[in-house]
PDB file of C-alpha atoms in Angstrom:
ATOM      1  CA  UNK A   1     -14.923 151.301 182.468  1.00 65.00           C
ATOM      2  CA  UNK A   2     -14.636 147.421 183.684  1.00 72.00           C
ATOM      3  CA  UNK A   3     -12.132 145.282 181.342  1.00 80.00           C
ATOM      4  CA  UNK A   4     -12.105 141.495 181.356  1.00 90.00           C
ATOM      5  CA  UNK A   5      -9.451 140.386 179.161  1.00 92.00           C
ATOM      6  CA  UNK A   6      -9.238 136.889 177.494  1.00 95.00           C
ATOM      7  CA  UNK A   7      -7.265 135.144 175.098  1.00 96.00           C
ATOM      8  CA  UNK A   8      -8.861 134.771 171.345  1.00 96.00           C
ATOM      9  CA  UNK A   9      -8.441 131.528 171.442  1.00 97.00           C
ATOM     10  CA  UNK A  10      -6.758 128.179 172.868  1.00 97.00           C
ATOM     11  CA  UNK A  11      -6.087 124.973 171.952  1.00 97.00           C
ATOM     12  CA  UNK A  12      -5.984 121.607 173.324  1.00 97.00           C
ATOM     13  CA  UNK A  13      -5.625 117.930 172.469  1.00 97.00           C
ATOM     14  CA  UNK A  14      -8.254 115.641 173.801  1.00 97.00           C
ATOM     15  CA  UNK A  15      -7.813 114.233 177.264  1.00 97.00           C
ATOM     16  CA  UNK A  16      -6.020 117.159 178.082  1.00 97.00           C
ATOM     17  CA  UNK A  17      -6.545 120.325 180.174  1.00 98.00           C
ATOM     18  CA  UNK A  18      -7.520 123.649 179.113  1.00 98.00           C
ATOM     19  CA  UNK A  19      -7.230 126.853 180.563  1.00 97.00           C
ATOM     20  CA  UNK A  20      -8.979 130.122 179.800  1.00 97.00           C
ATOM     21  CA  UNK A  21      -8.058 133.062 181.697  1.00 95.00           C
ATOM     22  CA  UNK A  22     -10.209 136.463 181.700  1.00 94.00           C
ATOM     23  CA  UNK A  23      -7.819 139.292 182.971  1.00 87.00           C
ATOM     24  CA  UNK A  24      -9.649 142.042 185.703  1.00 70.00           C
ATOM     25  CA  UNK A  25      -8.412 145.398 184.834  1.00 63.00           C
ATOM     26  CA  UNK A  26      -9.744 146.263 188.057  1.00 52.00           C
ATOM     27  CA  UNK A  27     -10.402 143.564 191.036  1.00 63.00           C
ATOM     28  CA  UNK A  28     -12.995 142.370 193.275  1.00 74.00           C
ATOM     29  CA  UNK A  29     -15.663 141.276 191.823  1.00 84.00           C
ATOM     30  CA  UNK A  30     -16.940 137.798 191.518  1.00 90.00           C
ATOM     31  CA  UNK A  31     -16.375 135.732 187.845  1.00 93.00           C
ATOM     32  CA  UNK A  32     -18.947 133.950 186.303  1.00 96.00           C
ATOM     33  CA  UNK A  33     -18.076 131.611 183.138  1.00 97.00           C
ATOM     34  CA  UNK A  34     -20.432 130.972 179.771  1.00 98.00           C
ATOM     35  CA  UNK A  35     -19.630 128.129 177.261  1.00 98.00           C
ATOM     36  CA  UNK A  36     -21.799 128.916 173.806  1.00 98.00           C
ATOM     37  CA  UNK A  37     -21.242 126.447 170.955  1.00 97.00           C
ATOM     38  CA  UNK A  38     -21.644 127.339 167.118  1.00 94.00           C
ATOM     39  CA  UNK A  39     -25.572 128.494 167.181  1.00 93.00           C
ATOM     40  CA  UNK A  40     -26.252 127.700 170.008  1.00 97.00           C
ATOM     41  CA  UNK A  41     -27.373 129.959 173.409  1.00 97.00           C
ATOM     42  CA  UNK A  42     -24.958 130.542 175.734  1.00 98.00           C
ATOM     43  CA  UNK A  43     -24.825 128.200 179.086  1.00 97.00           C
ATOM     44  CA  UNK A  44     -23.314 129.445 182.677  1.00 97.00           C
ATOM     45  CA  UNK A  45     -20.571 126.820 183.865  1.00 98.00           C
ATOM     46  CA  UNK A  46     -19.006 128.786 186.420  1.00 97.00           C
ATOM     47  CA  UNK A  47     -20.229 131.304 188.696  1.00 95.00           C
ATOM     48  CA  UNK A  48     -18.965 132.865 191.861  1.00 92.00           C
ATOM     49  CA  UNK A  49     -15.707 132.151 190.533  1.00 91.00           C
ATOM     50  CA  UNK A  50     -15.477 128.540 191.649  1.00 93.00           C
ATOM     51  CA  UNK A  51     -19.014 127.486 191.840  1.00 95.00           C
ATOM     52  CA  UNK A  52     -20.581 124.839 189.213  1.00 97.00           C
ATOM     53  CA  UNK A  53     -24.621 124.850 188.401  1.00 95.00           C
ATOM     54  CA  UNK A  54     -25.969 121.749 188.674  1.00 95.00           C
ATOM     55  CA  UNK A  55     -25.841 119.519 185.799  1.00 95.00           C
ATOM     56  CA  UNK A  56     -22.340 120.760 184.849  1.00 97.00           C
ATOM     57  CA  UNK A  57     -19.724 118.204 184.727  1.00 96.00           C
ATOM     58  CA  UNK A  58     -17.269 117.903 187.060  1.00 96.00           C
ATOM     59  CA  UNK A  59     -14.388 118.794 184.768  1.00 97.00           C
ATOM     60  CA  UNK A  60     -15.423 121.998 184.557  1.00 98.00           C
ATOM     61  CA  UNK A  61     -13.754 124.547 187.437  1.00 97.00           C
ATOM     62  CA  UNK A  62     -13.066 127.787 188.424  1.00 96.00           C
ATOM     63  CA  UNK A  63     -10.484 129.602 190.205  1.00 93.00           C
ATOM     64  CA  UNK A  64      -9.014 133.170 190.876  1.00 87.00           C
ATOM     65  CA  UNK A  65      -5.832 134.481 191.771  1.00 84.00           C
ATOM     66  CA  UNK A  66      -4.411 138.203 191.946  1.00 79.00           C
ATOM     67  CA  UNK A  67      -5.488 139.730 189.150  1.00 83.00           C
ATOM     68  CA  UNK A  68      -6.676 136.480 187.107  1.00 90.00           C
ATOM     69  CA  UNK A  69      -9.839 134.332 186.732  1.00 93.00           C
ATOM     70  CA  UNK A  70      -9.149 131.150 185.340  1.00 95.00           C
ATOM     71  CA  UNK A  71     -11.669 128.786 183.451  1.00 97.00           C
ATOM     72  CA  UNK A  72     -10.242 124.828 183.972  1.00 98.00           C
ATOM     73  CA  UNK A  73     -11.537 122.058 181.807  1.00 98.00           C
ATOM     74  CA  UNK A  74      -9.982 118.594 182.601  1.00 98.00           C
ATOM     75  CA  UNK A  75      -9.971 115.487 180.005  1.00 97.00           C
ATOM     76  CA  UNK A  76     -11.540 117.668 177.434  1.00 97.00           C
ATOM     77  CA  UNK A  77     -13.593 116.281 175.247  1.00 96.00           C
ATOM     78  CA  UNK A  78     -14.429 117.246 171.658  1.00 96.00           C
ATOM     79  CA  UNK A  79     -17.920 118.162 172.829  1.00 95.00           C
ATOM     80  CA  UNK A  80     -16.176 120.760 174.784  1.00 97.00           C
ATOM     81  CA  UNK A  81     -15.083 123.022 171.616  1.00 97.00           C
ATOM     82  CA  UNK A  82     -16.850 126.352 171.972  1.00 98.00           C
ATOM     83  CA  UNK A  83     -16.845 130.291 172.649  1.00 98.00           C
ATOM     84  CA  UNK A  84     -16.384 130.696 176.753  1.00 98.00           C
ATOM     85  CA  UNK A  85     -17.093 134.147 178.038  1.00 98.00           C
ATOM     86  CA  UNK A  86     -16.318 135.811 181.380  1.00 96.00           C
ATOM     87  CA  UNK A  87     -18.184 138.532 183.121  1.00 96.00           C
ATOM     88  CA  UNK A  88     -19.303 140.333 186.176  1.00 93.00           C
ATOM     89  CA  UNK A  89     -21.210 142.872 187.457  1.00 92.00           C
ATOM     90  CA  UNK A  90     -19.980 145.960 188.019  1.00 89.00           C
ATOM     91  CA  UNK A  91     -21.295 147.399 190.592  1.00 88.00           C
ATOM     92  CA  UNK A  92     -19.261 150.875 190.679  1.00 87.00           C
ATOM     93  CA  UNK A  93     -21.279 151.594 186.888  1.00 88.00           C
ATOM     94  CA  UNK A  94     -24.287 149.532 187.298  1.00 91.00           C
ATOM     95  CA  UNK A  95     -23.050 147.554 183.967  1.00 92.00           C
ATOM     96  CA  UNK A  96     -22.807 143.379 182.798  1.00 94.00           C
ATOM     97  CA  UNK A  97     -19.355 143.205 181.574  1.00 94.00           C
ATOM     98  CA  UNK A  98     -18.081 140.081 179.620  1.00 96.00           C
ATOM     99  CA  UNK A  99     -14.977 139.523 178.023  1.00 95.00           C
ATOM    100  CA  UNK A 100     -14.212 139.399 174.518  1.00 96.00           C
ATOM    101  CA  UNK A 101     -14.437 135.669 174.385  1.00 97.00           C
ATOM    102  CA  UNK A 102     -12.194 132.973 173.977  1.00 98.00           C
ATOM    103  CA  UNK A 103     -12.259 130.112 171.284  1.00 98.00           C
ATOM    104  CA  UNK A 104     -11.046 126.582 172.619  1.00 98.00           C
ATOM    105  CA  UNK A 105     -10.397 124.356 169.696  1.00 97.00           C
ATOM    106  CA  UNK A 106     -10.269 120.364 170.511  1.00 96.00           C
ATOM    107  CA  UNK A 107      -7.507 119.168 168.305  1.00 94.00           C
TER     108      UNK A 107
ATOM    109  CA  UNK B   1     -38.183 123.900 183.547  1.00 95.00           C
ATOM    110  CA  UNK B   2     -37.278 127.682 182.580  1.00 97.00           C
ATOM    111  CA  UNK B   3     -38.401 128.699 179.180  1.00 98.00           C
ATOM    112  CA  UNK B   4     -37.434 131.923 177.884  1.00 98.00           C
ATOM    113  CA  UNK B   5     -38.821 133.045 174.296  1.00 98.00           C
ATOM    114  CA  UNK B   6     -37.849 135.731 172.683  1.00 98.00           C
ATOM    115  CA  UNK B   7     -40.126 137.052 169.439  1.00 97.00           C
ATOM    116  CA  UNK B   8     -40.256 140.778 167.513  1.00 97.00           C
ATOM    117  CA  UNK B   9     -37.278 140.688 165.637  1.00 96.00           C
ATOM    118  CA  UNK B  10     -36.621 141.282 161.952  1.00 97.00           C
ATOM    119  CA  UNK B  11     -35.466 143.526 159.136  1.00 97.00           C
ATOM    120  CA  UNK B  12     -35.619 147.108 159.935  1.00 98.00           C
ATOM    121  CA  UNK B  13     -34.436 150.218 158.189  1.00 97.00           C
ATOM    122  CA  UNK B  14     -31.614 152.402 159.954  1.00 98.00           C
ATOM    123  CA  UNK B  15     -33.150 155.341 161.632  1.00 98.00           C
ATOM    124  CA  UNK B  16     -36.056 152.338 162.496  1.00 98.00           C
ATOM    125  CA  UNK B  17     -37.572 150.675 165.494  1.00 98.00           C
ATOM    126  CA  UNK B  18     -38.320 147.735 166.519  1.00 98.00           C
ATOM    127  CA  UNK B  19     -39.885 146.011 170.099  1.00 98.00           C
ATOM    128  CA  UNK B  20     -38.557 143.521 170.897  1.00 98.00           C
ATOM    129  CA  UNK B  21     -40.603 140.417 173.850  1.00 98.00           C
ATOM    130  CA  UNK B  22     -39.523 137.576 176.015  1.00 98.00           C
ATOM    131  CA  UNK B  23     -42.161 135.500 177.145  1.00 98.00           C
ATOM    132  CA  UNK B  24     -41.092 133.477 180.460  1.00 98.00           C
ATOM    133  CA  UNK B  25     -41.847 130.729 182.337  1.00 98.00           C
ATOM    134  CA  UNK B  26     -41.079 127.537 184.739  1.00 97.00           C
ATOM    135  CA  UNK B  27     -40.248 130.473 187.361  1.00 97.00           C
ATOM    136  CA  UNK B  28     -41.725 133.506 189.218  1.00 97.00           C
ATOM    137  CA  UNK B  29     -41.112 136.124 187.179  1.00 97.00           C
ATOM    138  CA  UNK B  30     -41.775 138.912 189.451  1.00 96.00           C
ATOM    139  CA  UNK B  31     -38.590 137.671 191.909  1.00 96.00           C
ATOM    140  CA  UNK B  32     -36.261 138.310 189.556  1.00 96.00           C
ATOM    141  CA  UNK B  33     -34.174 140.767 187.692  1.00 96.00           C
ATOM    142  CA  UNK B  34     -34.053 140.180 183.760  1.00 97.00           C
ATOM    143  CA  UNK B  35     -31.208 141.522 180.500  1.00 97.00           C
ATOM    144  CA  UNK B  36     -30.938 141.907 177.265  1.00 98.00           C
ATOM    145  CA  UNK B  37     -27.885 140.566 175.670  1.00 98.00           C
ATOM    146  CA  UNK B  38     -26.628 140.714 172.616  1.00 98.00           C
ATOM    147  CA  UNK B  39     -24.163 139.068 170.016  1.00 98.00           C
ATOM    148  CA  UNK B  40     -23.543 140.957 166.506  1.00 98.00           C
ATOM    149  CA  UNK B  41     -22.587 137.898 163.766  1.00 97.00           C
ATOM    150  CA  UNK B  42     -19.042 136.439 164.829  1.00 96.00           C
ATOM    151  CA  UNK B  43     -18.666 138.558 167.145  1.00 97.00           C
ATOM    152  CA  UNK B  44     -19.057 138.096 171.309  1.00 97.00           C
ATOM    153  CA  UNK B  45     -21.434 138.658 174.025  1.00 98.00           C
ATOM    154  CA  UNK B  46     -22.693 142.412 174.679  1.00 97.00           C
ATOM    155  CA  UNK B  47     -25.093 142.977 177.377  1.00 97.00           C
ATOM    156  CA  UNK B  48     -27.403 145.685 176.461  1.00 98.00           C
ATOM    157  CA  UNK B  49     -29.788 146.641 179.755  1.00 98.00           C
ATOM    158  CA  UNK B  50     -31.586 144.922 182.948  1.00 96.00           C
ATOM    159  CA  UNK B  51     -34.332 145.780 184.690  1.00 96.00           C
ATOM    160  CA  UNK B  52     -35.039 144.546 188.039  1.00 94.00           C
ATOM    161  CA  UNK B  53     -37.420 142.326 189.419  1.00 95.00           C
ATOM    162  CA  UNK B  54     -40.094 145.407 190.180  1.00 94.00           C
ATOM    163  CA  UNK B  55     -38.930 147.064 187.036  1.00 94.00           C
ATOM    164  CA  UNK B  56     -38.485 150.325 189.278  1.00 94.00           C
ATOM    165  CA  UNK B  57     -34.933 150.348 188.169  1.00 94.00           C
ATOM    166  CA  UNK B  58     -33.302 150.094 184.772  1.00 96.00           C
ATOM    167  CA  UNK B  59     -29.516 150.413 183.705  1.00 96.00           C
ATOM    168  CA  UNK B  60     -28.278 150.646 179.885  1.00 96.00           C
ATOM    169  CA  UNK B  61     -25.081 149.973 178.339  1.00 96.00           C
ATOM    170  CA  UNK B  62     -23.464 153.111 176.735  1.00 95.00           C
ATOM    171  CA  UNK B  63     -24.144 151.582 173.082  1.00 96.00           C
ATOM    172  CA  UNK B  64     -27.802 152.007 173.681  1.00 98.00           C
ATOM    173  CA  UNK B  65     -28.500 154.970 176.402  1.00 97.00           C
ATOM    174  CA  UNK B  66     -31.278 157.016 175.331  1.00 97.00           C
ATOM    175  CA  UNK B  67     -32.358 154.786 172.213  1.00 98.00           C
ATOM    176  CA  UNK B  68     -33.523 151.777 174.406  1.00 98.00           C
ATOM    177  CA  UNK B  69     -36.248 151.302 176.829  1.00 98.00           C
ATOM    178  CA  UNK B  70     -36.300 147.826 178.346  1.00 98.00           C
ATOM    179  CA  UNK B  71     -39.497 147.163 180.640  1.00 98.00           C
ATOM    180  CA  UNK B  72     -41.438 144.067 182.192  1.00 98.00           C
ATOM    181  CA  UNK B  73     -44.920 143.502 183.058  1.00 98.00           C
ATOM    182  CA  UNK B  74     -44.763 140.842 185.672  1.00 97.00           C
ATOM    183  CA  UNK B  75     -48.611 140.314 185.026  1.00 97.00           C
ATOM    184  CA  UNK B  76     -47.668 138.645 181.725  1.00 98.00           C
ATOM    185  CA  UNK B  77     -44.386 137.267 182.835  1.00 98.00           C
ATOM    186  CA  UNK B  78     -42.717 139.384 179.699  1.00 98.00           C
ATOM    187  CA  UNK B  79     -39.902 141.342 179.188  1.00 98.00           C
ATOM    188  CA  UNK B  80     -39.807 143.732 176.302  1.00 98.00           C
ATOM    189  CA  UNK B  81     -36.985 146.195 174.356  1.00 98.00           C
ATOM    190  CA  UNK B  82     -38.013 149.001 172.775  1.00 98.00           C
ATOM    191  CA  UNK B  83     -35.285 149.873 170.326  1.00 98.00           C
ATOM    192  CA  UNK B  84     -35.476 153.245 168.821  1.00 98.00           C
ATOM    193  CA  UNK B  85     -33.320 155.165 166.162  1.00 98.00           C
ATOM    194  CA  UNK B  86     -31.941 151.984 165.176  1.00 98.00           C
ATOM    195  CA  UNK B  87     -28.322 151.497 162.927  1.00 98.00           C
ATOM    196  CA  UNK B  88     -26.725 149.267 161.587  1.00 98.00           C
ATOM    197  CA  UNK B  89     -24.075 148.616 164.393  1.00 98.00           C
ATOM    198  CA  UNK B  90     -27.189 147.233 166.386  1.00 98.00           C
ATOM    199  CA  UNK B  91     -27.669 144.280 163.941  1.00 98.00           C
ATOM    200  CA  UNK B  92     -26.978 141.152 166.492  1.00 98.00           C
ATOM    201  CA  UNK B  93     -28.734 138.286 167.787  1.00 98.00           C
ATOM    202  CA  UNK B  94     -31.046 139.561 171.128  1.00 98.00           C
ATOM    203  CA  UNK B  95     -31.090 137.299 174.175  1.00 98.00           C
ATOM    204  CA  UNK B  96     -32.812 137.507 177.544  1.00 98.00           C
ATOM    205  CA  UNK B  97     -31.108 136.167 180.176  1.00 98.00           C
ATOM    206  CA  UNK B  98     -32.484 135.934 183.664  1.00 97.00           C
ATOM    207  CA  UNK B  99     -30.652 136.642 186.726  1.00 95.00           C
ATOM    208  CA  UNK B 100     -29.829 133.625 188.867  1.00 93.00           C
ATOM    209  CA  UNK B 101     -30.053 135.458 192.479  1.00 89.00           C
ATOM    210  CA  UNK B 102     -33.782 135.908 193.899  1.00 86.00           C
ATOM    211  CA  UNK B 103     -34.486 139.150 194.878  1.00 76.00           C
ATOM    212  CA  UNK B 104     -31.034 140.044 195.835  1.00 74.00           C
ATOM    213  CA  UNK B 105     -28.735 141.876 193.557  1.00 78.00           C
ATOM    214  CA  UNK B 106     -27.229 141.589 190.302  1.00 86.00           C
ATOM    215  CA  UNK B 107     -24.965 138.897 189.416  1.00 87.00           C
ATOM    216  CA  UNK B 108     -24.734 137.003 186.467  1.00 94.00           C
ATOM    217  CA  UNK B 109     -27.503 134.748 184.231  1.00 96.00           C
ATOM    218  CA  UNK B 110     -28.625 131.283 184.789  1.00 95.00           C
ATOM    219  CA  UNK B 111     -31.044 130.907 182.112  1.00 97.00           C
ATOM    220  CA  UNK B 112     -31.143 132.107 178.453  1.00 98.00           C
ATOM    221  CA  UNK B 113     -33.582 132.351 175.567  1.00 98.00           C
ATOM    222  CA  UNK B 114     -32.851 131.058 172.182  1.00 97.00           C
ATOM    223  CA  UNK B 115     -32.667 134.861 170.709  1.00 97.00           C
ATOM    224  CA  UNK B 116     -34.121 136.637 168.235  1.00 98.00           C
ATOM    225  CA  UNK B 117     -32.143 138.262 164.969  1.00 98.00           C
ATOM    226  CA  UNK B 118     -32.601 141.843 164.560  1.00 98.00           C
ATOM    227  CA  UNK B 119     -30.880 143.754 161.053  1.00 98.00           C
ATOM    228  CA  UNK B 120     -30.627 147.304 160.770  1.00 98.00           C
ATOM    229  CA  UNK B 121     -30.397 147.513 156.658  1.00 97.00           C
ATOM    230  CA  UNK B 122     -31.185 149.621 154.155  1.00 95.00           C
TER     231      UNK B 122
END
């Protein structure tokens, strides 16, 4: 089955970037990127890999490169501490896959 | 605006069920496919099944094959789970989530409800 590996977690200090990477064990498919803060529903930030929904700041990107999907926050904020999850679709299975999560932690 | 509400959960016993709804709105309903996602406490995301926009096709994760039914009735804009011989590894936090592509594909979710807490206890 699809794999999309992330870090637990990462930390940053404020006004600095962050990067959260979700691993493919298999490539191809497009990456779409969830931030979810303590009780809170999660919210898409990135999708298509590098694309941002409206109302999504600017500091949030996306990119992808051989085997790697990166998340990219710029002049992080402490608003910005939360649980981001990858996923795709997996179209060979006909299954959502997310990653396991990662937990950035504004210093 | 899209509103997604979720309602049904609650304490169940293992060996239980439990239906779970998602009432929707701000959108048409009947253009687009819909999940069930879930999130057992501290733990991450799971997606669980998705229907699509007809409901004329339905996919499961492996967790829940043959246990859960998910269906829609694009009449009442609602999405439903019916989940059957219940245990306690499916005590989690249910979402819906809607699909962000109209009528074309499977992709990821733009919208999500605010969930609804299901325990499998004894």
């Amino acid at each position: 089955s699809y794999v999309l590996t992330q870090p637990p977690s990462v930390s940053v200090a404020p006004g600095q970037t962050a990067r959260v990477t979700c691993g493919r064990h298999i490539g191809g498919y497009s990456v779409h990127w969830y931030q979810q803060r303590p009780g809170q529903a999660p919210i898409l930030v990135v999708y298509d890999d590098d694309a941002r929904p409206s109302g999504i700041p600017d500091r949030f990107s996306g990119s992808y490169s051989g085997n790697t999907a990166t998340l990219t926050i710029i002049r992080v904020e402490a608003g910005d501490e939360a649980d981001y999850y990858c996923q795709v679709w997996d179209s060979s299975s006909y299954q959502v896959v997310f990653g396991g999560g990662t937990k950035l932690t504004v210093l | 605006e899209v509103h997604l509400v979720e309602s049904g959960g609650g304490l169940v016993q293992p060996g239980g069920s439990l239906r779970l709804s998602c009432a929707a709105s701000g959108f048409v309903f009947s253009n687009f496919p819909m999940s069930w996602v879930r999130q057992a406490p501290g733990k991450g995301l799971e997606w669980v099944s998705l229907v699509s926009a007809s409901g004329g096709s339905t996919y499961y994760a492996d967790s829940v094959k043959g246990r859960f039914t998910i269906s829609r009735d694009n009449s009442k804009n609602t999405l439903s789970l019916q989940m059957n011989s219940l245990r306690a590894e499916d005590t989690a936090t249910y979402y819906c989530a809607k699909e962000y592509y109209e009528n074309s594909g499977y992709s990821h979710f733009d919208h999500w409800g605010q969930g609804a807490l299901v325990t499998v206890s004894s």
